[in-house]
Tab-separated table of C-alpha atoms in Angstrom:
chain	number	residue	atom	x	y	z
Z	1	MET	CA	0.084	-0.419	0.268
Z	2	SER	CA	1.221	3.302	-0.873
Z	3	GLU	CA	0.671	5.843	1.870
Z	4	ALA	CA	1.289	9.184	-0.879
Z	5	LEU	CA	-1.675	6.709	-3.372
Z	6	GLU	CA	-3.857	6.520	-0.719
Z	7	ALA	CA	-2.865	10.302	0.502
Z	8	LEU	CA	-4.346	11.949	-3.125
Z	9	ILE	CA	-7.231	9.713	-4.121
Z	10	ASP	CA	-8.503	10.540	-0.431
Z	11	SER	CA	-8.370	14.447	-1.146
Z	12	CYS	CA	-9.926	13.488	-5.301
Z	13	VAL	CA	-13.686	12.064	-3.738
Z	14	ALA	CA	-15.729	14.535	-2.651
Z	15	THR	CA	-18.994	12.042	-1.406
Z	16	ARG	CA	-22.359	12.131	-1.766
Z	17	GLU	CA	-22.692	12.595	2.241
Z	18	GLY	CA	-20.769	15.411	2.689
Z	19	ARG	CA	-22.191	17.068	0.596
Z	20	TYR	CA	-25.296	19.721	1.227
Z	21	GLU	CA	-27.526	21.834	0.041
Z	22	ASP	CA	-27.019	24.833	-0.556
Z	23	TRP	CA	-30.316	26.558	-1.038
Z	24	ASP	CA	-28.861	31.000	0.589
Z	25	ALA	CA	-25.569	30.716	-2.941
Z	26	LEU	CA	-29.159	31.832	-5.065
Z	27	GLY	CA	-31.042	33.200	-2.271
Z	28	PHE	CA	-31.231	36.243	-3.926
Z	29	GLN	CA	-32.034	35.869	-7.380
Z	30	ALA	CA	-35.798	35.172	-4.038
Z	31	LYS	CA	-36.166	38.681	-4.359
Z	32	ALA	CA	-37.783	38.525	-7.729
Z	33	GLY	CA	-40.317	36.487	-6.980
Z	34	GLU	CA	-39.889	32.529	-4.907
Z	35	GLU	CA	-39.951	30.546	-8.341
Z	36	PHE	CA	-36.296	31.397	-8.758
Z	37	ARG	CA	-35.219	29.459	-4.969
Z	38	ARG	CA	-33.538	26.944	-5.309
Z	39	ALA	CA	-29.886	24.939	-4.397
Z	40	GLN	CA	-26.530	24.175	-5.023
Z	41	ILE	CA	-24.780	20.930	-3.876
Z	42	ARG	CA	-21.134	21.759	-4.306
Z	43	TYR	CA	-18.544	18.632	-5.278
Z	44	ILE	CA	-15.634	20.622	-7.632
Z	45	GLY	CA	-14.908	24.476	-6.596
Z	46	SER	CA	-17.960	26.679	-6.286
Z	47	GLY	CA	-19.206	27.119	-8.976
Z	48	ALA	CA	-20.260	31.675	-10.835
Z	49	THR	CA	-22.342	31.104	-7.843
Z	50	GLY	CA	-19.321	33.428	-5.146
Z	51	ASP	CA	-16.919	32.437	-2.986
Z	52	HIS	CA	-16.292	28.979	-1.574
Z	53	GLU	CA	-13.030	28.707	-0.449
Z	54	ASN	CA	-13.426	28.153	3.040
Z	55	ASP	CA	-15.758	25.250	2.959
Z	56	SER	CA	-13.156	21.768	3.084
Z	57	ARG	CA	-15.891	19.408	1.266
Z	58	ILE	CA	-15.395	21.326	-1.873
Z	59	LEU	CA	-12.879	19.363	-4.107
Z	60	PRO	CA	-10.744	22.612	-5.868
Z	61	ALA	CA	-11.505	23.100	-9.178
Z	62	GLU	CA	-8.498	22.848	-11.452
Z	63	HIS	CA	-10.393	23.447	-14.920
Z	64	PHE	CA	-13.790	23.101	-14.304
Z	65	THR	CA	-17.293	23.995	-11.860
Z	66	PHE	CA	-19.406	20.741	-10.272
Z	67	SER	CA	-22.230	20.725	-8.440
Z	68	ASN	CA	-25.714	19.338	-7.536
Z	69	MET	CA	-28.282	21.230	-8.875
Z	70	ARG	CA	-31.736	21.207	-7.838
Z	71	LEU	CA	-34.794	22.900	-7.907
Z	72	PRO	CA	-38.980	22.340	-7.659
Z	73	ALA	CA	-41.188	21.732	-9.496
Z	74	GLY	CA	-41.756	25.161	-11.107
Z	75	ALA	CA	-38.668	27.025	-10.917
Z	76	VAL	CA	-36.988	28.545	-12.449
Z	77	GLY	CA	-33.460	29.237	-13.187
Z	78	PRO	CA	-33.278	32.422	-14.753
Z	79	GLU	CA	-31.580	33.695	-17.966
Z	80	HIS	CA	-28.140	34.482	-17.441
Z	81	THR	CA	-24.720	34.170	-18.853
Z	82	HIS	CA	-21.724	33.502	-18.901
Z	83	HIS	CA	-19.397	35.015	-21.400
Z	84	ASP	CA	-15.408	33.325	-20.297
Z	85	ALA	CA	-17.135	29.378	-19.377
Z	86	GLU	CA	-19.757	26.728	-21.658
Z	87	GLU	CA	-22.364	24.964	-19.887
Z	88	ALA	CA	-23.221	22.073	-19.911
Z	89	PHE	CA	-26.350	21.051	-17.434
Z	90	PHE	CA	-26.877	16.735	-16.758
Z	91	VAL	CA	-29.608	15.793	-15.516
Z	92	LEU	CA	-30.396	12.890	-12.885
Z	93	GLU	CA	-33.904	13.470	-11.602
Z	94	GLY	CA	-36.608	15.442	-12.877
Z	95	THR	CA	-37.718	17.208	-16.279
Z	96	LEU	CA	-36.605	20.177	-17.483
Z	97	GLU	CA	-37.090	23.047	-20.469
Z	98	VAL	CA	-34.338	23.889	-20.464
Z	99	THR	CA	-33.479	27.953	-23.858
Z	100	VAL	CA	-31.271	29.378	-25.258
Z	101	HIS	CA	-31.765	32.881	-25.791
Z	102	ASP	CA	-30.441	35.311	-29.179
Z	103	VAL	CA	-28.037	37.357	-27.795
Z	104	ARG	CA	-29.154	40.363	-29.392
Z	105	ASP	CA	-32.814	40.670	-28.916
Z	106	GLY	CA	-33.131	37.916	-25.774
Z	107	ALA	CA	-36.783	38.120	-26.807
Z	108	LYS	CA	-35.974	35.103	-29.109
Z	109	THR	CA	-35.109	31.176	-28.465
Z	110	ALA	CA	-35.012	27.825	-28.940
Z	111	SER	CA	-36.105	25.257	-26.551
Z	112	ARG	CA	-35.923	21.278	-25.332
Z	113	ILE	CA	-36.978	19.215	-23.531
Z	114	LEU	CA	-34.429	16.826	-20.915
Z	115	GLY	CA	-34.543	14.402	-18.755
Z	116	TYR	CA	-33.686	11.851	-16.999
Z	117	ARG	CA	-29.587	10.919	-17.876
Z	118	ASP	CA	-30.206	14.163	-21.006
Z	119	LEU	CA	-27.201	16.443	-21.375
Z	120	ILE	CA	-26.990	20.278	-23.058
Z	121	ARG	CA	-24.071	22.400	-22.861
Z	122	VAL	CA	-24.449	26.130	-23.810
Z	123	PRO	CA	-21.193	27.755	-25.442
Z	124	ALA	CA	-20.147	30.685	-23.422
Z	125	GLY	CA	-21.815	34.034	-24.513
Z	126	VAL	CA	-25.247	32.124	-25.306
Z	127	PRO	CA	-28.598	32.930	-22.436
Z	128	ARG	CA	-29.292	30.568	-21.312
Z	129	SER	CA	-32.560	29.624	-19.107
Z	130	LEU	CA	-34.189	26.323	-17.741
Z	131	ARG	CA	-37.191	26.151	-15.616
Z	132	ASN	CA	-38.391	22.339	-13.976
Z	133	ILE	CA	-41.472	20.666	-15.646
Z	134	GLY	CA	-41.827	18.270	-14.141
Z	135	GLU	CA	-44.190	16.829	-11.231
Z	136	GLY	CA	-41.104	16.906	-7.994
Z	137	ASP	CA	-37.936	18.291	-8.072
Z	138	ALA	CA	-35.028	17.803	-10.440
Z	139	LEU	CA	-31.930	17.908	-9.786
Z	140	PHE	CA	-28.939	17.950	-12.631
Z	141	CYS	CA	-25.682	18.259	-13.108
Z	142	VAL	CA	-24.211	21.395	-14.024
Z	143	ILE	CA	-20.867	21.781	-15.337
Z	144	ILE	CA	-18.888	24.699	-15.795
Z	145	GLY	CA	-15.858	25.885	-17.803
Z	146	ALA	CA	-13.380	27.516	-15.981
Z	147	ALA	CA	-11.883	26.338	-12.310
Z	148	ARG	CA	-13.056	30.026	-10.973
Z	149	PRO	CA	-16.163	31.339	-13.152
Z	150	GLN	CA	-16.639	34.642	-13.726
Z	151	VAL	CA	-19.556	35.680	-12.161
Z	152	PRO	CA	-23.051	35.727	-15.257
Z	153	THR	CA	-24.310	38.490	-16.319
Z	154	TYR	CA	-28.404	38.573	-16.939
Z	155	PRO	CA	-29.718	40.911	-19.553
Z	156	ALA	CA	-32.187	42.689	-19.862
Z	157	THR	CA	-34.546	40.453	-20.957
Z	158	SER	CA	-33.444	37.893	-17.850
Z	159	ALA	CA	-35.897	38.643	-13.903
Z	160	MET	CA	-32.878	38.709	-12.925
Z	161	HIS	CA	-32.008	42.298	-14.494
Z	162	GLY	CA	-31.216	44.454	-12.299
Z	163	VAL	CA	-31.296	42.315	-9.173
Z	164	THR	CA	-28.477	42.556	-7.029
Z	165	ARG	CA	-26.219	40.367	-4.143
Z	166	GLY	CA	-26.889	41.816	-1.363
């Protein structure tokens, strides 16, 4: 048994039991309505939700972030844009309607319905939103292609436009 390998593998594991549902990470968005309330469950890095460097349960991000998101029935992930990185959503439970918005005219959209083990990749710079259209909670993986993504922006067509974090 190699102690170095044992230490290496231990530093690379984040168990489900060690995670928690953080309903506050994006809690500021509920200022725009309760339908925007959702929980982030962090595994690698903090995503683009803020500074969680003091959380020792999160594995450090080197090239991407990975979290789960719990979205209650009827809840919405508002229109937002990651300018610096692509983002992927992989559905574990529930049914999501994922929408991409035209960069110049956010009223022009295209949507797809995703269910169990479906995935969508949204390129950097493309506004996106999602909605849980199922009967129960949706649980899905969120992967962002940067170790420390920039905080996303909210276009004028987003319900979050003008909503502050503080």
